[in-house]
């Protein structure tokens, strides 16, 4: 279940005893208690895979995100849509924040401040008050409520969040 979480895309090489074509892609819908991997295939089939006898592999799909680094302008990049791909971009374990009304997630390093990462951008509430400051690299991804995975950011949201984070910010430490 950990190796094939719901939403994982798999590509078929060979399914024992079935006539599904090589190269067919599908998304994992569940892994049952006996280890069968249930898949919704592109051709409409819902046959389950048996990891012990069937030949298939995980497709490492890419997603398009808005990447924001300290002291730089945001840019759109593509990353592997895997936990490891996301961790690589933020430089550690990820934390997902949902400070906006849109279906987007702000993905950052959960220990960015603790590790002394450079302060990057402030997050404001609807009244313009600072509610948080993100330290280190972070990105914005599409997070529709009906999906268990983060997805590529649609163009209209890329533009909106590019405008929100367009200008690098500087922070000054003050003592009260």
mmCIF file of C-alpha atoms in Angstrom:
data_model
loop_
_atom_site.group_PDB
_atom_site.id
_atom_site.type_symbol
_atom_site.label_atom_id
_atom_site.label_comp_id
_atom_site.label_asym_id
_atom_site.label_seq_id
_atom_site.Cartn_x
_atom_site.Cartn_y
_atom_site.Cartn_z
ATOM 1 C CA UNK A 1 0.000 0.000 0.000
ATOM 2 C CA UNK A 2 2.917 2.353 0.680
ATOM 3 C CA UNK A 3 4.638 1.516 -2.605
ATOM 4 C CA UNK A 4 1.487 2.031 -4.716
ATOM 5 C CA UNK A 5 -0.623 4.766 -3.087
ATOM 6 C CA UNK A 6 -3.940 5.759 -4.643
ATOM 7 C CA UNK A 7 -3.355 7.890 -7.744
ATOM 8 C CA UNK A 8 -0.009 6.297 -8.657
ATOM 9 C CA UNK A 9 0.300 5.962 -12.432
ATOM 10 C CA UNK A 10 1.504 2.567 -13.647
ATOM 11 C CA UNK A 11 2.426 1.320 -17.120
ATOM 12 C CA UNK A 12 1.911 -2.277 -18.125
ATOM 13 C CA UNK A 13 4.550 -4.530 -19.654
ATOM 14 C CA UNK A 14 2.666 -7.823 -19.324
ATOM 15 C CA UNK A 15 -0.347 -9.063 -17.371
ATOM 16 C CA UNK A 16 -0.367 -12.833 -16.819
ATOM 17 C CA UNK A 17 -3.389 -14.490 -18.476
ATOM 18 C CA UNK A 18 -4.924 -11.245 -19.772
ATOM 19 C CA UNK A 19 -4.914 -9.535 -23.150
ATOM 20 C CA UNK A 20 -4.237 -5.956 -22.090
ATOM 21 C CA UNK A 21 -1.760 -4.238 -24.428
ATOM 22 C CA UNK A 22 1.819 -3.529 -23.443
ATOM 23 C CA UNK A 23 2.299 0.152 -22.645
ATOM 24 C CA UNK A 24 -1.237 0.665 -21.311
ATOM 25 C CA UNK A 25 -1.341 3.229 -18.487
ATOM 26 C CA UNK A 26 -3.648 3.356 -15.514
ATOM 27 C CA UNK A 27 -4.103 4.879 -12.065
ATOM 28 C CA UNK A 28 -4.072 2.872 -8.873
ATOM 29 C CA UNK A 29 -7.434 3.032 -7.088
ATOM 30 C CA UNK A 30 -6.543 0.804 -4.128
ATOM 31 C CA UNK A 31 -4.362 -2.033 -2.904
ATOM 32 C CA UNK A 32 -6.384 -4.771 -1.233
ATOM 33 C CA UNK A 33 -5.465 -6.906 1.766
ATOM 34 C CA UNK A 34 -4.031 -9.710 -0.406
ATOM 35 C CA UNK A 35 -1.760 -7.309 -2.269
ATOM 36 C CA UNK A 36 -3.664 -6.944 -5.542
ATOM 37 C CA UNK A 37 -3.210 -3.506 -7.059
ATOM 38 C CA UNK A 38 -6.542 -2.274 -8.415
ATOM 39 C CA UNK A 39 -6.148 -0.008 -11.436
ATOM 40 C CA UNK A 40 -8.434 2.110 -13.609
ATOM 41 C CA UNK A 41 -6.847 1.550 -17.026
ATOM 42 C CA UNK A 42 -6.976 4.073 -19.895
ATOM 43 C CA UNK A 43 -9.012 1.626 -21.989
ATOM 44 C CA UNK A 44 -11.786 1.421 -19.370
ATOM 45 C CA UNK A 45 -10.706 -1.895 -17.866
ATOM 46 C CA UNK A 46 -10.384 -2.209 -14.108
ATOM 47 C CA UNK A 47 -8.357 -5.428 -13.872
ATOM 48 C CA UNK A 48 -6.090 -5.697 -10.835
ATOM 49 C CA UNK A 49 -2.351 -6.285 -11.004
ATOM 50 C CA UNK A 50 -0.543 -8.989 -9.095
ATOM 51 C CA UNK A 51 2.920 -7.654 -8.209
ATOM 52 C CA UNK A 52 4.325 -11.188 -7.992
ATOM 53 C CA UNK A 53 3.468 -12.297 -11.546
ATOM 54 C CA UNK A 54 2.605 -9.229 -13.615
ATOM 55 C CA UNK A 55 5.219 -6.943 -15.156
ATOM 56 C CA UNK A 56 4.661 -3.185 -14.812
ATOM 57 C CA UNK A 57 6.332 -0.067 -13.484
ATOM 58 C CA UNK A 58 5.481 3.248 -11.894
ATOM 59 C CA UNK A 59 5.399 6.188 -14.298
ATOM 60 C CA UNK A 60 7.118 9.170 -12.772
ATOM 61 C CA UNK A 61 4.899 11.935 -14.039
ATOM 62 C CA UNK A 62 5.941 15.548 -14.063
ATOM 63 C CA UNK A 63 3.972 18.494 -12.790
ATOM 64 C CA UNK A 64 4.285 22.147 -13.621
ATOM 65 C CA UNK A 65 4.623 24.380 -10.561
ATOM 66 C CA UNK A 66 5.379 27.978 -9.664
ATOM 67 C CA UNK A 67 8.786 27.891 -7.944
ATOM 68 C CA UNK A 68 9.743 30.706 -5.579
ATOM 69 C CA UNK A 69 13.301 31.123 -4.264
ATOM 70 C CA UNK A 70 14.488 33.808 -1.819
ATOM 71 C CA UNK A 71 15.638 37.026 -3.508
ATOM 72 C CA UNK A 72 14.521 35.841 -6.972
ATOM 73 C CA UNK A 73 11.520 36.236 -9.225
ATOM 74 C CA UNK A 74 9.145 33.265 -9.393
ATOM 75 C CA UNK A 75 9.432 30.886 -12.315
ATOM 76 C CA UNK A 76 7.491 27.992 -13.728
ATOM 77 C CA UNK A 77 9.361 24.676 -13.655
ATOM 78 C CA UNK A 78 8.510 21.011 -14.067
ATOM 79 C CA UNK A 79 9.315 18.533 -11.316
ATOM 80 C CA UNK A 80 8.686 14.840 -10.778
ATOM 81 C CA UNK A 81 5.297 14.439 -9.149
ATOM 82 C CA UNK A 82 6.694 12.272 -6.354
ATOM 83 C CA UNK A 83 7.453 12.887 -2.705
ATOM 84 C CA UNK A 84 11.154 12.724 -3.498
ATOM 85 C CA UNK A 85 10.770 15.245 -6.328
ATOM 86 C CA UNK A 86 8.967 17.695 -4.052
ATOM 87 C CA UNK A 87 11.470 17.221 -1.220
ATOM 88 C CA UNK A 88 14.317 17.909 -3.611
ATOM 89 C CA UNK A 89 12.798 21.244 -4.641
ATOM 90 C CA UNK A 90 12.273 22.504 -1.072
ATOM 91 C CA UNK A 91 15.431 20.946 0.364
ATOM 92 C CA UNK A 92 13.888 18.664 2.980
ATOM 93 C CA UNK A 93 10.648 17.251 4.335
ATOM 94 C CA UNK A 94 7.631 18.965 2.850
ATOM 95 C CA UNK A 95 4.851 20.835 4.582
ATOM 96 C CA UNK A 96 1.649 21.706 2.717
ATOM 97 C CA UNK A 97 -0.054 24.981 3.603
ATOM 98 C CA UNK A 98 -3.447 26.127 2.336
ATOM 99 C CA UNK A 99 -3.570 29.870 3.077
ATOM 100 C CA UNK A 100 -5.617 30.807 -0.012
ATOM 101 C CA UNK A 101 -9.216 30.367 -1.156
ATOM 102 C CA UNK A 102 -8.078 28.825 -4.462
ATOM 103 C CA UNK A 103 -7.425 25.093 -4.729
ATOM 104 C CA UNK A 104 -3.672 25.520 -4.367
ATOM 105 C CA UNK A 105 -1.100 24.277 -1.902
ATOM 106 C CA UNK A 106 1.985 26.184 -0.833
ATOM 107 C CA UNK A 107 4.654 23.506 -0.415
ATOM 108 C CA UNK A 108 7.679 24.364 1.709
ATOM 109 C CA UNK A 109 10.366 22.767 3.883
ATOM 110 C CA UNK A 110 8.739 21.979 7.230
ATOM 111 C CA UNK A 111 11.983 22.886 9.039
ATOM 112 C CA UNK A 112 12.990 25.885 6.927
ATOM 113 C CA UNK A 113 12.872 28.365 9.801
ATOM 114 C CA UNK A 114 14.423 25.967 12.317
ATOM 115 C CA UNK A 115 17.308 25.276 9.908
ATOM 116 C CA UNK A 116 17.926 28.995 9.383
ATOM 117 C CA UNK A 117 16.913 29.098 5.720
ATOM 118 C CA UNK A 118 16.771 32.567 4.144
ATOM 119 C CA UNK A 119 13.413 34.259 4.677
ATOM 120 C CA UNK A 120 11.598 34.269 1.367
ATOM 121 C CA UNK A 121 8.049 35.704 1.194
ATOM 122 C CA UNK A 122 5.362 36.836 3.610
ATOM 123 C CA UNK A 123 1.878 35.351 3.559
ATOM 124 C CA UNK A 124 -0.901 37.859 4.222
ATOM 125 C CA UNK A 125 -4.497 37.486 5.384
ATOM 126 C CA UNK A 126 -7.428 39.156 3.616
ATOM 127 C CA UNK A 127 -6.807 42.369 5.627
ATOM 128 C CA UNK A 128 -3.154 42.627 4.596
ATOM 129 C CA UNK A 129 -1.748 41.426 7.928
ATOM 130 C CA UNK A 130 1.274 39.109 7.861
ATOM 131 C CA UNK A 131 0.250 35.649 9.053
ATOM 132 C CA UNK A 132 3.503 33.847 8.267
ATOM 133 C CA UNK A 133 6.862 34.206 6.568
ATOM 134 C CA UNK A 134 8.096 31.287 4.490
ATOM 135 C CA UNK A 135 11.787 30.448 4.849
ATOM 136 C CA UNK A 136 13.694 28.764 2.026
ATOM 137 C CA UNK A 137 12.480 27.605 -1.366
ATOM 138 C CA UNK A 138 8.807 26.838 -1.834
ATOM 139 C CA UNK A 139 6.348 26.216 -4.635
ATOM 140 C CA UNK A 140 2.685 26.536 -5.486
ATOM 141 C CA UNK A 141 0.871 23.501 -6.935
ATOM 142 C CA UNK A 142 -2.715 22.764 -7.859
ATOM 143 C CA UNK A 143 -4.548 20.915 -5.058
ATOM 144 C CA UNK A 144 -8.114 20.191 -6.149
ATOM 145 C CA UNK A 145 -10.274 18.963 -3.295
ATOM 146 C CA UNK A 146 -11.296 15.796 -5.186
ATOM 147 C CA UNK A 147 -7.686 14.710 -5.779
ATOM 148 C CA UNK A 148 -5.387 12.974 -3.340
ATOM 149 C CA UNK A 149 -2.352 14.262 -5.259
ATOM 150 C CA UNK A 150 -0.908 17.618 -6.131
ATOM 151 C CA UNK A 151 -1.207 18.452 -9.825
ATOM 152 C CA UNK A 152 0.159 20.874 -12.407
ATOM 153 C CA UNK A 153 -0.863 24.434 -11.755
ATOM 154 C CA UNK A 154 -3.343 25.691 -14.400
ATOM 155 C CA UNK A 155 -2.222 28.753 -16.379
ATOM 156 C CA UNK A 156 -4.723 31.134 -14.755
ATOM 157 C CA UNK A 157 -3.414 30.208 -11.284
ATOM 158 C CA UNK A 158 0.212 30.413 -12.450
ATOM 159 C CA UNK A 159 -0.446 33.988 -13.511
ATOM 160 C CA UNK A 160 -2.337 34.895 -10.333
ATOM 161 C CA UNK A 161 0.318 33.526 -7.975
ATOM 162 C CA UNK A 162 3.174 34.866 -10.094
ATOM 163 C CA UNK A 163 1.647 38.309 -9.499
ATOM 164 C CA UNK A 164 1.269 37.666 -5.754
ATOM 165 C CA UNK A 165 4.887 36.539 -5.343
ATOM 166 C CA UNK A 166 6.369 38.549 -8.223
ATOM 167 C CA UNK A 167 8.743 40.709 -6.246
ATOM 168 C CA UNK A 168 11.434 39.382 -3.910
ATOM 169 C CA UNK A 169 11.036 40.627 -0.350
ATOM 170 C CA UNK A 170 13.632 41.674 2.235
ATOM 171 C CA UNK A 171 13.156 41.174 5.939
ATOM 172 C CA UNK A 172 14.734 43.098 8.780
ATOM 173 C CA UNK A 173 15.093 41.789 12.319
ATOM 174 C CA UNK A 174 14.072 44.293 14.977
ATOM 175 C CA UNK A 175 14.169 44.147 18.764
ATOM 176 C CA UNK A 176 11.224 45.388 20.817
#
